[in-house]
């Protein structure tokens, strides 16, 4: 037990799953747990009014970061809730047709499947081998009865950055509403809603060094969203329930930091990712990278090693915290639906590891990972050959 306590913590390389909350964000949040603790809906007294003011200031920060209007921002508990709200709040008749892709997060695929079971028609676009969906492909799929298109902005498993501006433009031209799950994009790459004409956008604070349990949904002015929830009148009836004021303050604080630090961090992580990419491909035989070389999230790498399953490899890499895909599916033994959708075989999908670099990742961490990967992959292949 004493030896375990002395062991240094593993190096965290799973930043697509979640990120550590920045201490500066925590500091901004703390007063709203104890001092400014009022309910923002209780504006008859000073405690509630102070909380309400903080909430609206946070809303303005989120809007400014996205280049949107404050009254277009709604706070939620997560991007999963935002995605559900966007889809179930727009599609209200089985005559409505929805288009999405095969590589969405399950918080988009699950409500789409529910609607399909209720008689709605859903079209799922197949991506190319790098995970891209083209504007022409989307245009061909749109029909007269198409009401909503939902396409992920950045894929958290293979890093693909979709041409969201072009896809949104296709929908605008055809008078179809466009939603994007931007959970993995916001805070990592620029997202400017004055240039991207999407109608709805989802995000979550814990993906960019903010707190867990708080997300937001952008709903462009003029879009009529009917919430599937009932209760109080909070968030203009879109998301009833007492708003998480400390979380909203933390989300806003994290975005303020991202506005100052994102570009430089993105360039650094891209360099580290490329070093890892070339190092793996030059030192470990029978390795492959899934997803694009360009138009990829800065800190993302998804690597497969032939004859080495991901699970024992991650256990062998004791000095690192890694995952094989979406945290929401990490308990599954099924191959990644994203990898299968881009043409990766079932066996190869089970041999793939996702690496998520973040602002705590150093050059030494990358070099150490390259060393450990080479040793562990060779050892596991030897064991497999003996069997």
Coordinates of C-alpha atoms in Angstrom, one line a residue:
X1 CA 0.0 0.0 0.0
X2 CA 2.8 2.4 0.9
X3 CA 4.5 1.7 -2.5
X4 CA 1.2 2.6 -4.3
X5 CA 1.0 5.9 -2.4
X6 CA 4.5 6.8 -3.4
X7 CA 3.8 6.0 -7.1
X8 CA 3.5 9.3 -9.2
X9 CA 0.1 9.8 -10.8
X10 CA -0.2 8.7 -14.4
X11 CA 0.2 11.4 -17.1
X12 CA -3.2 12.4 -18.3
X13 CA -3.7 12.0 -22.0
X14 CA -7.5 11.7 -22.3
X15 CA -8.4 15.4 -22.8
X16 CA -11.3 14.5 -25.2
X17 CA -13.0 12.7 -22.4
X18 CA -12.7 15.6 -20.0
X19 CA -10.2 18.3 -19.0
X20 CA -9.1 19.3 -15.5
X21 CA -10.8 22.4 -14.3
X22 CA -8.4 25.4 -14.5
X23 CA -7.7 26.6 -10.9
X24 CA -8.4 30.2 -12.1
X25 CA -11.9 29.0 -13.1
X26 CA -12.4 27.3 -9.7
X27 CA -11.4 30.6 -8.0
X28 CA -14.1 32.5 -9.9
X29 CA -16.7 29.9 -9.1
X30 CA -16.1 29.6 -5.3
X31 CA -18.0 32.7 -4.1
X32 CA -21.2 31.5 -5.9
X33 CA -21.3 28.4 -3.6
X34 CA -21.2 30.3 -0.3
X35 CA -21.4 34.1 -0.6
X36 CA -23.5 34.8 -3.8
X37 CA -25.6 31.7 -3.4
X38 CA -29.1 33.1 -4.3
X39 CA -31.5 31.6 -6.7
X40 CA -31.4 33.8 -9.9
X41 CA -35.2 33.5 -10.3
X42 CA -35.7 35.1 -6.9
X43 CA -35.3 38.7 -7.9
X44 CA -37.4 40.1 -5.1
X45 CA -34.3 40.3 -2.9
X46 CA -30.7 41.2 -3.2
X47 CA -29.4 37.6 -2.9
X48 CA -31.4 36.5 -6.0
X49 CA -30.6 39.7 -7.9
X50 CA -26.9 39.2 -7.4
X51 CA -27.1 35.7 -8.7
X52 CA -29.2 36.8 -11.7
X53 CA -26.7 39.5 -12.5
X54 CA -23.9 37.0 -12.5
X55 CA -25.9 34.6 -14.7
X56 CA -26.5 37.3 -17.3
X57 CA -22.9 38.4 -17.2
X58 CA -21.9 34.8 -17.9
X59 CA -24.4 34.5 -20.7
X60 CA -22.9 37.6 -22.3
X61 CA -19.4 36.2 -22.1
X62 CA -20.5 32.9 -23.9
X63 CA -22.3 34.9 -26.5
X64 CA -19.3 37.2 -27.1
X65 CA -17.0 34.1 -27.5
X66 CA -19.3 32.6 -30.1
X67 CA -20.1 36.0 -31.8
X68 CA -23.8 35.5 -30.9
X69 CA -26.4 37.5 -29.0
X70 CA -26.9 36.9 -25.2
X71 CA -30.6 36.1 -25.7
X72 CA -29.6 33.3 -28.0
X73 CA -27.7 31.4 -25.3
X74 CA -29.4 28.9 -23.0
X75 CA -27.7 27.2 -20.1
X76 CA -28.1 23.4 -19.7
X77 CA -26.5 20.7 -17.6
X78 CA -24.4 19.2 -20.4
X79 CA -23.9 19.0 -24.2
X80 CA -25.9 15.8 -24.1
X81 CA -28.9 17.7 -22.8
X82 CA -28.3 20.5 -25.3
X83 CA -28.2 17.9 -28.2
X84 CA -31.5 16.4 -27.0
X85 CA -33.1 19.8 -26.7
X86 CA -32.0 20.8 -30.1
X87 CA -33.3 17.6 -31.8
X88 CA -36.4 16.9 -29.8
X89 CA -37.3 20.6 -29.6
X90 CA -37.3 21.0 -33.4
X91 CA -38.7 17.8 -34.7
X92 CA -42.3 17.6 -33.6
X93 CA -44.2 15.7 -36.3
X94 CA -43.5 12.3 -37.8
X95 CA -43.7 14.0 -41.2
X96 CA -40.4 15.8 -40.3
X97 CA -37.3 14.3 -41.9
X98 CA -33.9 14.5 -40.1
X99 CA -30.4 14.1 -41.5
X100 CA -27.4 13.3 -39.4
X101 CA -24.2 11.2 -39.8
X102 CA -23.0 7.8 -38.8
X103 CA -20.2 9.3 -36.7
X104 CA -22.1 11.5 -34.3
X105 CA -21.9 11.3 -30.5
X106 CA -24.4 9.0 -29.0
X107 CA -26.3 12.0 -27.5
X108 CA -27.3 12.8 -31.1
X109 CA -27.7 9.2 -32.4
X110 CA -29.8 8.1 -29.5
X111 CA -32.6 10.8 -29.8
X112 CA -32.5 10.2 -33.6
X113 CA -33.1 6.5 -33.0
X114 CA -35.9 7.3 -30.6
X115 CA -37.6 9.5 -33.2
X116 CA -37.1 6.8 -35.8
X117 CA -38.9 4.3 -33.6
X118 CA -41.8 6.8 -33.3
X119 CA -42.2 6.9 -37.1
X120 CA -39.9 9.7 -38.1
X121 CA -37.5 9.2 -41.0
X122 CA -33.8 9.7 -40.3
X123 CA -31.1 9.7 -42.9
X124 CA -27.5 8.9 -41.7
X125 CA -24.8 10.1 -44.0
X126 CA -21.7 7.9 -44.4
X127 CA -18.4 9.8 -44.1
X128 CA -15.4 9.1 -46.2
X129 CA -12.3 7.3 -45.0
X130 CA -11.1 10.4 -43.0
X131 CA -14.5 11.1 -41.5
X132 CA -15.6 14.0 -43.7
X133 CA -19.1 14.6 -45.0
X134 CA -19.2 16.8 -48.1
X135 CA -21.6 19.7 -48.8
X136 CA -22.6 18.0 -52.1
X137 CA -23.4 14.8 -50.2
X138 CA -25.6 16.7 -47.8
X139 CA -27.3 18.6 -50.5
X140 CA -28.3 15.4 -52.3
X141 CA -29.9 14.0 -49.1
X142 CA -32.1 17.0 -48.4
X143 CA -35.7 16.6 -49.3
X144 CA -38.8 18.8 -49.2
X145 CA -39.8 17.4 -45.8
X146 CA -36.3 17.7 -44.3
X147 CA -36.7 19.8 -41.1
X148 CA -33.3 19.5 -39.3
X149 CA -29.7 18.5 -40.1
X150 CA -27.4 17.7 -37.2
X151 CA -23.7 17.2 -38.0
X152 CA -20.9 17.2 -35.5
X153 CA -18.3 20.0 -35.7
X154 CA -15.3 18.1 -34.5
X155 CA -15.1 14.3 -33.9
X156 CA -13.6 13.5 -30.5
X157 CA -12.4 10.0 -31.6
X158 CA -10.7 10.7 -34.9
X159 CA -10.3 14.5 -34.7
X160 CA -12.1 15.3 -38.0
X161 CA -13.0 19.0 -38.3
X162 CA -16.1 19.1 -40.5
X163 CA -16.6 22.0 -43.0
X164 CA -19.4 23.3 -40.8
X165 CA -19.7 26.7 -42.5
X166 CA -20.2 25.1 -45.9
X167 CA -22.7 22.5 -44.6
X168 CA -24.6 25.2 -42.8
X169 CA -24.7 27.3 -46.0
X170 CA -26.3 24.3 -47.9
X171 CA -29.0 24.1 -45.2
X172 CA -29.6 27.9 -45.2
X173 CA -30.0 27.8 -49.0
X174 CA -32.5 25.0 -48.8
X175 CA -34.4 26.6 -45.8
X176 CA -33.5 23.7 -43.5
X177 CA -32.4 24.2 -39.9
X178 CA -28.8 23.2 -39.1
X179 CA -27.6 22.0 -35.7
X180 CA -24.0 21.2 -34.8
X181 CA -22.7 19.4 -31.8
X182 CA -19.6 21.6 -31.2
X183 CA -18.7 19.9 -27.9
X184 CA -15.2 18.9 -29.0
X185 CA -14.6 22.1 -31.1
X186 CA -15.5 25.0 -28.8
X187 CA -12.4 26.1 -26.9
X188 CA -10.0 24.1 -29.1
X189 CA -10.6 25.6 -32.6
X190 CA -12.3 28.9 -33.6
X191 CA -16.1 28.8 -33.8
X192 CA -17.5 32.1 -35.0
X193 CA -21.3 32.1 -35.4
X194 CA -21.2 35.4 -37.4
X195 CA -19.5 33.3 -40.1
X196 CA -21.1 29.9 -39.6
X197 CA -24.8 30.3 -40.2
X198 CA -25.9 27.4 -38.0
X199 CA -29.3 27.6 -36.2
X200 CA -28.4 25.6 -33.1
X201 CA -25.1 24.7 -31.4
X202 CA -24.3 22.6 -28.4
X203 CA -21.3 22.9 -26.0
X204 CA -20.0 21.7 -22.6
X205 CA -17.7 23.4 -20.2
X206 CA -15.7 20.4 -19.1
X207 CA -14.2 19.9 -22.5
X208 CA -12.2 23.2 -22.3
X209 CA -11.0 23.3 -18.7
X210 CA -14.3 24.4 -17.1
X211 CA -16.5 22.5 -14.6
X212 CA -18.6 19.4 -15.2
X213 CA -22.4 19.7 -15.1
X214 CA -22.8 22.8 -17.2
X215 CA -23.4 23.2 -20.9
X216 CA -25.1 25.6 -23.2
X217 CA -27.3 25.6 -26.3
X218 CA -27.2 28.4 -28.9
X219 CA -30.6 28.9 -30.6
X220 CA -30.4 31.5 -33.3
X221 CA -33.0 34.3 -33.0
X222 CA -36.2 33.4 -34.9
X223 CA -35.8 29.6 -34.5
X224 CA -38.8 28.2 -32.6
X225 CA -37.8 25.5 -30.2
X226 CA -40.4 23.7 -28.2
X227 CA -38.8 22.1 -25.1
X228 CA -39.8 18.6 -24.2
X229 CA -39.4 19.6 -20.6
X230 CA -42.1 21.1 -18.3
X231 CA -41.6 22.8 -15.0
X232 CA -40.7 26.3 -14.1
X233 CA -40.1 29.2 -16.5
X234 CA -36.3 29.3 -16.2
X235 CA -34.3 29.9 -19.4
X236 CA -37.4 31.2 -21.2
X237 CA -39.1 27.8 -20.7
X238 CA -36.4 26.1 -22.9
X239 CA -34.7 24.5 -19.9
X240 CA -36.8 24.7 -16.8
X241 CA -35.1 24.2 -13.5
X242 CA -32.9 26.3 -11.2
X243 CA -29.9 27.3 -13.2
X244 CA -26.4 26.2 -12.0
X245 CA -25.0 29.7 -11.4
X246 CA -21.5 28.6 -10.2
X247 CA -21.3 26.3 -13.3
X248 CA -22.4 29.2 -15.6
X249 CA -19.8 31.5 -14.0
X250 CA -17.2 28.7 -14.5
X251 CA -18.2 28.1 -18.1
X252 CA -17.8 31.8 -18.8
X253 CA -14.5 32.1 -17.0
X254 CA -13.1 29.1 -18.9
X255 CA -14.1 30.7 -22.2
X256 CA -12.5 34.0 -21.3
X257 CA -9.2 32.1 -20.7
X258 CA -9.7 30.2 -24.0
X259 CA -10.1 33.5 -25.9
X260 CA -6.6 34.5 -24.7
X261 CA -4.8 31.1 -24.8
X262 CA -6.5 28.9 -27.4
X263 CA -4.5 29.9 -30.4
X264 CA -1.1 29.5 -28.9
X265 CA -2.1 26.2 -27.2
X266 CA -3.5 24.9 -30.5
X267 CA -0.3 25.5 -32.3
X268 CA 1.8 23.8 -29.6
X269 CA -0.5 20.8 -29.4
X270 CA -0.5 20.4 -33.2
X271 CA 3.3 20.3 -33.0
X272 CA 3.3 17.7 -30.2
X273 CA 0.6 15.6 -32.0
X274 CA 2.7 15.6 -35.2
X275 CA 5.8 14.6 -33.3
X276 CA 3.8 11.7 -31.8
X277 CA 2.4 10.8 -35.2
X278 CA 5.8 10.6 -37.0
X279 CA 7.4 9.0 -34.0
X280 CA 4.9 6.1 -33.9
X281 CA 4.9 5.6 -37.7
X282 CA 8.7 5.5 -37.8
X283 CA 9.4 3.4 -34.8
X284 CA 6.6 0.9 -34.5
X285 CA 5.8 -1.4 -37.4
X286 CA 2.2 -2.2 -38.5
X287 CA 0.8 0.9 -36.9
X288 CA -1.8 3.1 -38.5
X289 CA -3.5 6.5 -37.7
X290 CA -7.2 6.9 -38.2
X291 CA -8.6 10.2 -39.4
X292 CA -7.2 13.1 -41.4
X293 CA -3.7 14.6 -41.3
X294 CA -5.0 18.1 -41.9
X295 CA -8.3 19.6 -40.6
X296 CA -7.9 17.7 -37.4
X297 CA -8.3 18.7 -33.7
X298 CA -4.9 19.9 -32.5
X299 CA -4.4 17.4 -29.6
X300 CA -6.1 14.4 -31.2
X301 CA -4.5 11.1 -32.4
X302 CA -6.2 7.8 -32.9
X303 CA -3.7 5.0 -33.5
X304 CA -4.1 1.3 -34.2
X305 CA -1.5 -1.4 -33.7
X306 CA -2.0 -4.7 -35.5
X307 CA -2.2 -7.8 -33.3
X308 CA -2.4 -5.7 -30.1
X309 CA -5.8 -5.1 -28.5
X310 CA -6.4 -1.6 -27.1
X311 CA -7.5 -2.8 -23.6
X312 CA -4.3 -4.7 -22.6
X313 CA -2.2 -2.0 -24.3
X314 CA -3.7 0.7 -22.1
X315 CA -3.2 -1.4 -19.0
X316 CA 0.5 -2.0 -20.0
X317 CA 1.0 1.8 -20.4
X318 CA 0.9 2.3 -16.6
X319 CA 2.5 5.8 -16.7
X320 CA -0.4 7.2 -18.8
X321 CA -4.2 7.6 -18.6
X322 CA -5.6 6.8 -22.1
X323 CA -8.9 5.7 -23.6
X324 CA -10.0 3.8 -26.7
X325 CA -12.9 6.2 -27.6
X326 CA -15.8 8.2 -26.3
X327 CA -16.0 8.2 -22.5
X328 CA -19.7 7.5 -22.8
X329 CA -18.9 4.2 -24.4
X330 CA -15.7 3.3 -22.6
X331 CA -17.4 0.3 -20.8
X332 CA -18.4 -1.2 -24.1
X333 CA -16.5 -4.1 -25.7
X334 CA -18.1 -3.2 -29.0
X335 CA -15.8 -1.6 -31.6
X336 CA -16.1 2.1 -32.1
X337 CA -19.0 3.0 -34.3
X338 CA -17.0 6.0 -35.6
X339 CA -14.1 3.8 -36.7
X340 CA -16.4 1.2 -38.3
X341 CA -18.2 4.0 -40.2
X342 CA -14.9 5.2 -41.8
X343 CA -14.2 1.7 -43.0
X344 CA -11.9 0.3 -40.2
X345 CA -12.4 -3.4 -39.7
X346 CA -13.9 -4.7 -36.4
X347 CA -10.6 -6.2 -35.4
X348 CA -8.6 -3.1 -36.2
X349 CA -11.1 -0.9 -34.3
X350 CA -10.6 -3.0 -31.2
X351 CA -6.9 -2.4 -31.6
X352 CA -7.1 1.4 -31.6
X353 CA -6.2 3.8 -28.9
X354 CA -7.2 7.5 -28.7
X355 CA -4.7 10.0 -27.4
X356 CA -5.9 13.4 -26.2
X357 CA -3.2 15.9 -25.6
X358 CA -3.9 19.0 -23.5
X359 CA -2.3 22.1 -22.0
X360 CA -0.5 20.1 -19.3
X361 CA 1.1 17.8 -22.0
X362 CA 4.8 18.4 -22.4
X363 CA 7.4 17.4 -25.0
X364 CA 8.9 15.0 -22.4
X365 CA 5.5 13.4 -22.0
X366 CA 5.3 12.7 -25.7
X367 CA 8.8 11.2 -25.8
X368 CA 8.0 9.0 -22.8
X369 CA 4.8 7.8 -24.5
X370 CA 6.7 6.9 -27.6
X371 CA 9.2 4.9 -25.6
X372 CA 6.5 3.1 -23.6
X373 CA 4.4 2.4 -26.7
X374 CA 7.4 0.8 -28.6
X375 CA 8.2 -1.5 -25.6
X376 CA 4.6 -2.4 -24.7
X377 CA 3.5 -3.1 -28.3
X378 CA 6.5 -5.3 -28.9
X379 CA 5.9 -7.2 -25.6
X380 CA 2.2 -7.8 -26.3
X381 CA 2.9 -9.0 -29.8
X382 CA 5.4 -11.5 -28.4
X383 CA 2.8 -12.8 -26.0
X384 CA 0.3 -13.1 -28.7
X385 CA 2.8 -15.1 -30.9
X386 CA 3.5 -17.5 -28.0
X387 CA -0.2 -18.2 -27.6

